[in-house]
mmCIF file of C-alpha atoms in Angstrom:
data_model
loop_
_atom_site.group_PDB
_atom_site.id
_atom_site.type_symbol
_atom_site.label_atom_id
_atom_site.label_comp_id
_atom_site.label_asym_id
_atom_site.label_seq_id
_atom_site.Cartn_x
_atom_site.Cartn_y
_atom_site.Cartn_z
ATOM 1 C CA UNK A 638 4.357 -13.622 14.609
ATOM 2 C CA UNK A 639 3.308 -10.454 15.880
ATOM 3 C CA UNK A 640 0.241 -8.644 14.296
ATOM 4 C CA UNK A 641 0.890 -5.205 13.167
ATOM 5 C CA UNK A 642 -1.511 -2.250 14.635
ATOM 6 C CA UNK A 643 -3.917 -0.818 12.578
ATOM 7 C CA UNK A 644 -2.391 1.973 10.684
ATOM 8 C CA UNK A 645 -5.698 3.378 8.752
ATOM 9 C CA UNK A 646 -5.681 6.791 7.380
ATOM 10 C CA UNK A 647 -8.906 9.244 6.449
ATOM 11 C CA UNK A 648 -10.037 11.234 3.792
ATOM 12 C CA UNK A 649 -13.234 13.105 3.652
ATOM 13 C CA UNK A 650 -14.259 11.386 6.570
ATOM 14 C CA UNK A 651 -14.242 7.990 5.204
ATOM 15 C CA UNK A 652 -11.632 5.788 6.871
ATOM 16 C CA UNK A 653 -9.343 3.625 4.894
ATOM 17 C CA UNK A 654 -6.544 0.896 5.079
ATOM 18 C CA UNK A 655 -4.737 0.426 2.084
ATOM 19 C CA UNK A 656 -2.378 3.181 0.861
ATOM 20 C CA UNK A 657 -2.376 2.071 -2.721
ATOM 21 C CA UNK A 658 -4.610 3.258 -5.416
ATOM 22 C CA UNK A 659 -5.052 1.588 -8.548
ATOM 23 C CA UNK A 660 -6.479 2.202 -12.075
ATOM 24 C CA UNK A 661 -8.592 0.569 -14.156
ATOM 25 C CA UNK A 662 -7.085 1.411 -17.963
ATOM 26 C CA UNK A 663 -4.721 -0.372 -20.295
ATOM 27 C CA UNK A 664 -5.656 -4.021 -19.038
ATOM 28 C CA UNK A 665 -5.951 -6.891 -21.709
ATOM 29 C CA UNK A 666 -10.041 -7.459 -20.526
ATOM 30 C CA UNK A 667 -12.106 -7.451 -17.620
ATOM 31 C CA UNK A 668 -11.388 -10.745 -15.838
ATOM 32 C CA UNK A 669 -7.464 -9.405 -15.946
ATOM 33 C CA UNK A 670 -8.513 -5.949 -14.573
ATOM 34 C CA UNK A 671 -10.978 -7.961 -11.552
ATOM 35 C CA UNK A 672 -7.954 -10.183 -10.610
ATOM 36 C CA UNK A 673 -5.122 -7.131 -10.341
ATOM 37 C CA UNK A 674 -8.115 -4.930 -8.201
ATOM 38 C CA UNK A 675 -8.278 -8.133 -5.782
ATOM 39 C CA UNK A 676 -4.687 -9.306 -5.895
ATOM 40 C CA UNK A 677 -3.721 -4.846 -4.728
ATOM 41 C CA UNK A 678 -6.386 -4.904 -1.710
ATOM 42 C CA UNK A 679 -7.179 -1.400 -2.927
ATOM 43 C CA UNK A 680 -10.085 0.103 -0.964
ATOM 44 C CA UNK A 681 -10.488 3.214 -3.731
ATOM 45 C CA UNK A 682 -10.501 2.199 -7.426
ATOM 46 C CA UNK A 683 -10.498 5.359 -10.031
ATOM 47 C CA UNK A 684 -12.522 5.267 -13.232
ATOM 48 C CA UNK A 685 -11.874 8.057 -16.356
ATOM 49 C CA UNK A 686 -15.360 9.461 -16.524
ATOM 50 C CA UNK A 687 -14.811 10.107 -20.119
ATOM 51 C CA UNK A 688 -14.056 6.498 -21.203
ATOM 52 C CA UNK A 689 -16.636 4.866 -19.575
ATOM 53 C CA UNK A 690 -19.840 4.293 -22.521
ATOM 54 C CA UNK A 691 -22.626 4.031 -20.654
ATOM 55 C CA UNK A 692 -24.335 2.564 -23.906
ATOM 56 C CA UNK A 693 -22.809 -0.111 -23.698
ATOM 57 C CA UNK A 694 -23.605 -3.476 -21.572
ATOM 58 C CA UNK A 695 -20.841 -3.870 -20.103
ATOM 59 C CA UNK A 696 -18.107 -1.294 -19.443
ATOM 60 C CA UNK A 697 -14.866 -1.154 -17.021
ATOM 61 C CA UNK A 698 -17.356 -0.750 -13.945
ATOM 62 C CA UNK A 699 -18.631 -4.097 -13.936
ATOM 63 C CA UNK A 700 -14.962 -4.990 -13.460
ATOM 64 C CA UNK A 701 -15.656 -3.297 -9.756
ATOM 65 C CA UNK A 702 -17.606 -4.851 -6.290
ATOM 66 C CA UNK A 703 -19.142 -1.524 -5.315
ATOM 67 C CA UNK A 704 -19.443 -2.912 -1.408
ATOM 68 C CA UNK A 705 -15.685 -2.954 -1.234
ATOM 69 C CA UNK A 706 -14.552 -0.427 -3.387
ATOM 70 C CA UNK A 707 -14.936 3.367 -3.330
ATOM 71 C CA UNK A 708 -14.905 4.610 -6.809
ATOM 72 C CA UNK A 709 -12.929 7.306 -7.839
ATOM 73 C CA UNK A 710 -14.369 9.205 -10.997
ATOM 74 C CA UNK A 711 -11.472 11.077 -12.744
ATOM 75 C CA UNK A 712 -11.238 13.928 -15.649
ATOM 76 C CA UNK A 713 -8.652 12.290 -17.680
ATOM 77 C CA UNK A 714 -8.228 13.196 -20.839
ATOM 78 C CA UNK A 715 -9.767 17.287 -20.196
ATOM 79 C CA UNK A 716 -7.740 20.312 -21.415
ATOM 80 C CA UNK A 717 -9.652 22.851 -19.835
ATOM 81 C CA UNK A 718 -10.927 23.694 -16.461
ATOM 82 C CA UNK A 719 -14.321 24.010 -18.024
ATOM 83 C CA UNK A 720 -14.292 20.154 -19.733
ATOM 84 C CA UNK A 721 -12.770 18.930 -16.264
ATOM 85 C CA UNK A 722 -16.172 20.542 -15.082
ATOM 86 C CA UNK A 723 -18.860 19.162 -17.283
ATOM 87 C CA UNK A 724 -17.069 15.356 -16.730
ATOM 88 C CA UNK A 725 -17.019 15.725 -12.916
ATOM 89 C CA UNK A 726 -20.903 16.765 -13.627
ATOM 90 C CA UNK A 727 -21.753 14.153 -15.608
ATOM 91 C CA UNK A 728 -20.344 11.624 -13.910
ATOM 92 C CA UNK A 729 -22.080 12.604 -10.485
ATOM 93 C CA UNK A 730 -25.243 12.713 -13.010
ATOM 94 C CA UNK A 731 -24.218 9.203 -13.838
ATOM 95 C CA UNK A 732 -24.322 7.979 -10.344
ATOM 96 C CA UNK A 733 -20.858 7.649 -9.866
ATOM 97 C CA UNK A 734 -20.742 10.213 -6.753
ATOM 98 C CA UNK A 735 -19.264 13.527 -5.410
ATOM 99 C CA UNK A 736 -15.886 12.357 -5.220
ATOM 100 C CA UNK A 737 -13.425 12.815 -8.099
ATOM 101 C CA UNK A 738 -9.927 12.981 -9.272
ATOM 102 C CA UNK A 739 -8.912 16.451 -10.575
ATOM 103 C CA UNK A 740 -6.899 16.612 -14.095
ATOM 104 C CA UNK A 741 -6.528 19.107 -16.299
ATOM 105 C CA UNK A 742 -3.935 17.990 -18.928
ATOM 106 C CA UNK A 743 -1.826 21.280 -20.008
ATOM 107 C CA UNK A 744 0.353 19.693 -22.637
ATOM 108 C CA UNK A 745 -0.770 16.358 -25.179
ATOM 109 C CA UNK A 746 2.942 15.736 -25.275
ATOM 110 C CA UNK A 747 4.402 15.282 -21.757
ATOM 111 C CA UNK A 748 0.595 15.019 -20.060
ATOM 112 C CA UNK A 749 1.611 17.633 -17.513
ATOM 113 C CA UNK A 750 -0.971 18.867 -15.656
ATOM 114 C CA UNK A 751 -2.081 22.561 -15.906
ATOM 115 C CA UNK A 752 -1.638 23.788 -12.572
ATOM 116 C CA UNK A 753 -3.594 27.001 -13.538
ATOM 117 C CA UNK A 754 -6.502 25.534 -14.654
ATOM 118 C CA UNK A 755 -6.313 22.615 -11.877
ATOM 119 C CA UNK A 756 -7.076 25.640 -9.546
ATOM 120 C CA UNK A 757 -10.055 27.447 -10.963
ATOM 121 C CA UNK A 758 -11.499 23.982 -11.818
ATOM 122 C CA UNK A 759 -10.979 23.109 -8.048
ATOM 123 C CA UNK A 760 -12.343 26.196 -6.833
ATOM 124 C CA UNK A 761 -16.022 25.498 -8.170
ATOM 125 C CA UNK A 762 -16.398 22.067 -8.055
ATOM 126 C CA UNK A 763 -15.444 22.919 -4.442
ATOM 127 C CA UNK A 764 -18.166 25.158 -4.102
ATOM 128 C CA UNK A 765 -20.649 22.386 -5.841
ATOM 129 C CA UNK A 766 -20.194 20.018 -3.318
ATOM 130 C CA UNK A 767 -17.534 17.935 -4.948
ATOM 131 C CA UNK A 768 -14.959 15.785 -2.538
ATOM 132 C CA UNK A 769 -11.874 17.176 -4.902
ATOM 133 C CA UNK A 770 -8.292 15.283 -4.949
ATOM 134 C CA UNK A 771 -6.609 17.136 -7.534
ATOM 135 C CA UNK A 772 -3.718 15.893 -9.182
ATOM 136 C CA UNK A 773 -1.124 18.151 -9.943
ATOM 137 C CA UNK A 774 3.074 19.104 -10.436
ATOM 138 C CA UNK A 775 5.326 18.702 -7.462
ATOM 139 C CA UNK A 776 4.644 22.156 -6.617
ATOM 140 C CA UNK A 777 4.375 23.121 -2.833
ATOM 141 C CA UNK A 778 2.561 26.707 -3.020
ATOM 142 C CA UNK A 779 0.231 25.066 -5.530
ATOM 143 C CA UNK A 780 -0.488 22.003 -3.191
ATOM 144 C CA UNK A 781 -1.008 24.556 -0.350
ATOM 145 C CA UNK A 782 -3.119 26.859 -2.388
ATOM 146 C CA UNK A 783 -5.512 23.812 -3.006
ATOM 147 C CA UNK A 784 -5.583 22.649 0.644
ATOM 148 C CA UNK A 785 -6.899 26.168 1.456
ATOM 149 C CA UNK A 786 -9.809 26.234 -1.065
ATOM 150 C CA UNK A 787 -10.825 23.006 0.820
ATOM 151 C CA UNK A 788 -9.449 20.396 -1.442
ATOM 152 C CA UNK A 789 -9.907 16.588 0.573
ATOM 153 C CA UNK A 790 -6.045 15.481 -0.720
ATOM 154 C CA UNK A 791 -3.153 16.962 -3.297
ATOM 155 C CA UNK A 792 -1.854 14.431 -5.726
ATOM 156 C CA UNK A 793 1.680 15.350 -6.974
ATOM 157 C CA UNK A 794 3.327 13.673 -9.488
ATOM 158 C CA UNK A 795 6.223 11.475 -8.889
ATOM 159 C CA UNK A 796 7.072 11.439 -12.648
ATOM 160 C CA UNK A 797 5.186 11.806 -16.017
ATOM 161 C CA UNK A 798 1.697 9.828 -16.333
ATOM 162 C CA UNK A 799 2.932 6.411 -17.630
ATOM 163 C CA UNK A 800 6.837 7.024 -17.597
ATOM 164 C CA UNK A 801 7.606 4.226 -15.240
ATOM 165 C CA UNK A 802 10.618 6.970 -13.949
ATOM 166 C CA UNK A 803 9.361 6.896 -10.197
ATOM 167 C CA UNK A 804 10.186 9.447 -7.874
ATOM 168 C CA UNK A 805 12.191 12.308 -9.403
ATOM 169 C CA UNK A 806 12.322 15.233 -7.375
ATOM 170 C CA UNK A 807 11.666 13.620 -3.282
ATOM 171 C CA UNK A 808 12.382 16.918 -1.763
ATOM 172 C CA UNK A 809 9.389 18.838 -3.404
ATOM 173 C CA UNK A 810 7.599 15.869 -1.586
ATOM 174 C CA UNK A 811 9.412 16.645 1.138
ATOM 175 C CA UNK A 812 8.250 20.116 1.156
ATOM 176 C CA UNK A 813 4.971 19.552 0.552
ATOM 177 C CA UNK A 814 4.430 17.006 3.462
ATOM 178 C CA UNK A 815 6.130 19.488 5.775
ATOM 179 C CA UNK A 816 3.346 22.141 5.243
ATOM 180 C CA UNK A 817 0.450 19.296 4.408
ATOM 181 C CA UNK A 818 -2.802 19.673 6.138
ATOM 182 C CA UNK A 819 -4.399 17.242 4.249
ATOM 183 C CA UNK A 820 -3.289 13.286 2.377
ATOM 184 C CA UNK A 821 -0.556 13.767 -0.018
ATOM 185 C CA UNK A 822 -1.177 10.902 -2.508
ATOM 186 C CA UNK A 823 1.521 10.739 -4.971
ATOM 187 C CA UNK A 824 0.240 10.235 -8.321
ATOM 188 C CA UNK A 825 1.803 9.264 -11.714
ATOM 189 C CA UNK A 826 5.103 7.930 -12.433
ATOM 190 C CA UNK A 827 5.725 4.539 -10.439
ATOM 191 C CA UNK A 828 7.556 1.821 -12.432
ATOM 192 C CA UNK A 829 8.091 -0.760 -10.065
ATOM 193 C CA UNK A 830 7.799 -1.711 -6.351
ATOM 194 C CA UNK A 831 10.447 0.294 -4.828
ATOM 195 C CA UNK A 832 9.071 3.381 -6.064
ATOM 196 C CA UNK A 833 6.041 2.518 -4.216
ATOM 197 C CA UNK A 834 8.043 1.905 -1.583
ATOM 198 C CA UNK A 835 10.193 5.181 -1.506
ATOM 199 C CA UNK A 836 6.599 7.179 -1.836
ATOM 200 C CA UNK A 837 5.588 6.234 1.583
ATOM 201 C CA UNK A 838 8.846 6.120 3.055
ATOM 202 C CA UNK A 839 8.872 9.908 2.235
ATOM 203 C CA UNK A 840 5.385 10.189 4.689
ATOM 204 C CA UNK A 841 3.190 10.259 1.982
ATOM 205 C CA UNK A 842 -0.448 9.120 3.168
ATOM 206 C CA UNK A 843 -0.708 6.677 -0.336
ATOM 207 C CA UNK A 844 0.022 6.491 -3.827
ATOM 208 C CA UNK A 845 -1.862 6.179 -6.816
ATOM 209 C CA UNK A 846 -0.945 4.000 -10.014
ATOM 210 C CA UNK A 847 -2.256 2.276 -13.259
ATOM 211 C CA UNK A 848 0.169 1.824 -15.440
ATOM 212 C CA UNK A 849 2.715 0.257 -13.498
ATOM 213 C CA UNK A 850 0.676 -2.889 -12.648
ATOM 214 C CA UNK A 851 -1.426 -3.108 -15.967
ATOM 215 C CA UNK A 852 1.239 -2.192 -18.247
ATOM 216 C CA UNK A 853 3.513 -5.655 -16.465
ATOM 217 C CA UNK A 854 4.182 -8.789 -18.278
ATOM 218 C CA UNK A 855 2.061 -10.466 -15.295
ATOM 219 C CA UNK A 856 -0.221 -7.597 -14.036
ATOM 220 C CA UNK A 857 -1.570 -9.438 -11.280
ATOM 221 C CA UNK A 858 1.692 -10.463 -9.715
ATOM 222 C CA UNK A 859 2.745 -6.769 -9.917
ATOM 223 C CA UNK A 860 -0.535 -5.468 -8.282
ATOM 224 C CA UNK A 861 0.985 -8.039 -5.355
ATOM 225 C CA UNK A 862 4.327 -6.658 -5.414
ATOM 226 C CA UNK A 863 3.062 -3.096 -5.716
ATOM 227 C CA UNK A 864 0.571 -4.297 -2.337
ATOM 228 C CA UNK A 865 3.416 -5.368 -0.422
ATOM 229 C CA UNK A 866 6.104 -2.186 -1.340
ATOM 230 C CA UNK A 867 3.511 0.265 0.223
ATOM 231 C CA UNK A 868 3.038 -1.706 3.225
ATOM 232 C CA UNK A 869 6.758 -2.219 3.647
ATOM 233 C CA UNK A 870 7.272 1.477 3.040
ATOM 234 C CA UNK A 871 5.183 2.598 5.335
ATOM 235 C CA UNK A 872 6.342 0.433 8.051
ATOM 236 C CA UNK A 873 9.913 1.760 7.013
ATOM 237 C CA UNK A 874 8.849 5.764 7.932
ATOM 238 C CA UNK A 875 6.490 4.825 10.652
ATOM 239 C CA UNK A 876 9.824 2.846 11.895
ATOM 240 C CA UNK A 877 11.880 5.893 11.329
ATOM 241 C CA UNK A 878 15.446 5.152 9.230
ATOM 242 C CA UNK A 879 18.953 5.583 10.539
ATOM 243 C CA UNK A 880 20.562 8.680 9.344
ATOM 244 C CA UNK A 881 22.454 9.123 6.816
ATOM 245 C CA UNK A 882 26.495 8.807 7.470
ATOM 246 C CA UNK A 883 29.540 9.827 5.123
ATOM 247 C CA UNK A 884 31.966 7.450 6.927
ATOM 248 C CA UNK A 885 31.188 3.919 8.302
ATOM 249 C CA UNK A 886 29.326 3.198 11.763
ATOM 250 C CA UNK A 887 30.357 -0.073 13.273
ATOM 251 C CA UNK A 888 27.449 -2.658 13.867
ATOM 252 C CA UNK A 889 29.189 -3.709 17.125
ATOM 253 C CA UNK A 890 30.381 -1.944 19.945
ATOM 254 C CA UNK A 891 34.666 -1.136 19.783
ATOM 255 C CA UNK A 892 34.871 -1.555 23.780
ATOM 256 C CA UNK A 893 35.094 -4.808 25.484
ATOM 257 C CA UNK A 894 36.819 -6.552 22.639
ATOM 258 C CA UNK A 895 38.564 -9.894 23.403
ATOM 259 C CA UNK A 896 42.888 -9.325 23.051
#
């Protein structure tokens, strides 16, 4: 069988071969949460800077190999730009690195982000040296808006943080890949394999998920499944789909047909 070229992809000058993110919340212990990281071949593994005790002996980061994975400190869990601040802070202080996952939660209900405050909390961690992938609503001025302040990715949702409803509104994405100068990592919302799938069949660079493959009746198997979809979906827009028809196309030609 024929090997596939390499197909990597960069961000912030680091380059990287998996398109799929994963999590590290909501699994039943650590052993679970080690064999999911392995069984997804992700290269970038994020970790909620506020739920990580550093007290403690043993937290969610032992869970990681720091040789192969990049971690990913997120905000989760802030309401305000400032709070997204001070986390980002400590958890450089901490030694977990520049890089970090933007949220700003603007409602406890739905967990939408606040766009608002997404943007003045990008603009200075920008400015402090931070490598900034904020996530963020399907918005295309927003997503453009962060690009220019010098943002290293923009992660729209696909759906609501945990809803499992996958992609609901494709052409936004579609928007926002058209005018996309940096990754566009969707973020949020994936239930299931084909929604993996249909993220990088769209063109986006990767997509980010947690509670799709820990929240699974067999979270490793999923984290397999979830491996897989991206790869298939980006071979599926790199391979370029027929378009769509109204009427049927016959498979075989109509000429040269035996009386």
């Amino acid at each position: 069988m024929k090997t596939l070229p390499s197909d990597p992809w960069h961000l912030a000058g680091r380059t990287l071969h998996s398109r799929l993110l994963v999590g590290t919340g909501k699994y039943a212990n650590l052993e679970q949460t080690r064999a999911a990281i392995a069984e997804s071949g992700a290269e970038i593994v994020t970790v909620a800077v506020r739920r990580v005790d550093f007290s403690q002996k043993q937290t969610v980061l032992d869970a990681l190999d720091r040789n192969r994975h990049i971690l990913l400190p997120n905000t989760a869990g802030c309401f305000t730009a400032e709070d997204a601040i001070r986390y980002a802070n400590l958890g450089r202080e901490a030694g977990l690195g520049d890089l970090v996952k933007l949220e700003v939660i603007g409602d406890p209900r739905t967990l939408f982000p606040d766009n608002q405050a997404t943007l003045q909390a990008a603009k200075v961690l920008v400015a402090d040296g931070f490598v900034v992938l904020p996530y963020i609503g399907d918005d295309p001025v927003l997503c453009s808006k962060l690009q220019d302040l010098g943002c290293a990715a923009v992660m729209p949702l696909g759906a609501p943080i945990g809803s499992g409803l996958g992609i609901r509104n494709p052409f936004n994405l579609q928007i926002i890949l058209e005018q996309a100068t940096v990754p566009v990592l969707v973020d949020a919302g994936v239930g299931t394999a084909s929604d993996a799938a249909i993220a990088l069949e769209l063109g986006c660079t990767a997509v980010l998920m947690n509670t799709a493959i820990a929240g699974a009746k067999d979270p490793v198997r999923m984290a397999r499944a979830m491996r897989l979809a991206v790869q298939a979906g980006r071979e599926a827009f790199l391979a370029g789909r027929i378009a769509r028809k109204l009427h049927a196309a016959a498979s075989s030609p109509l000429t040269g047909l035996l009386a």
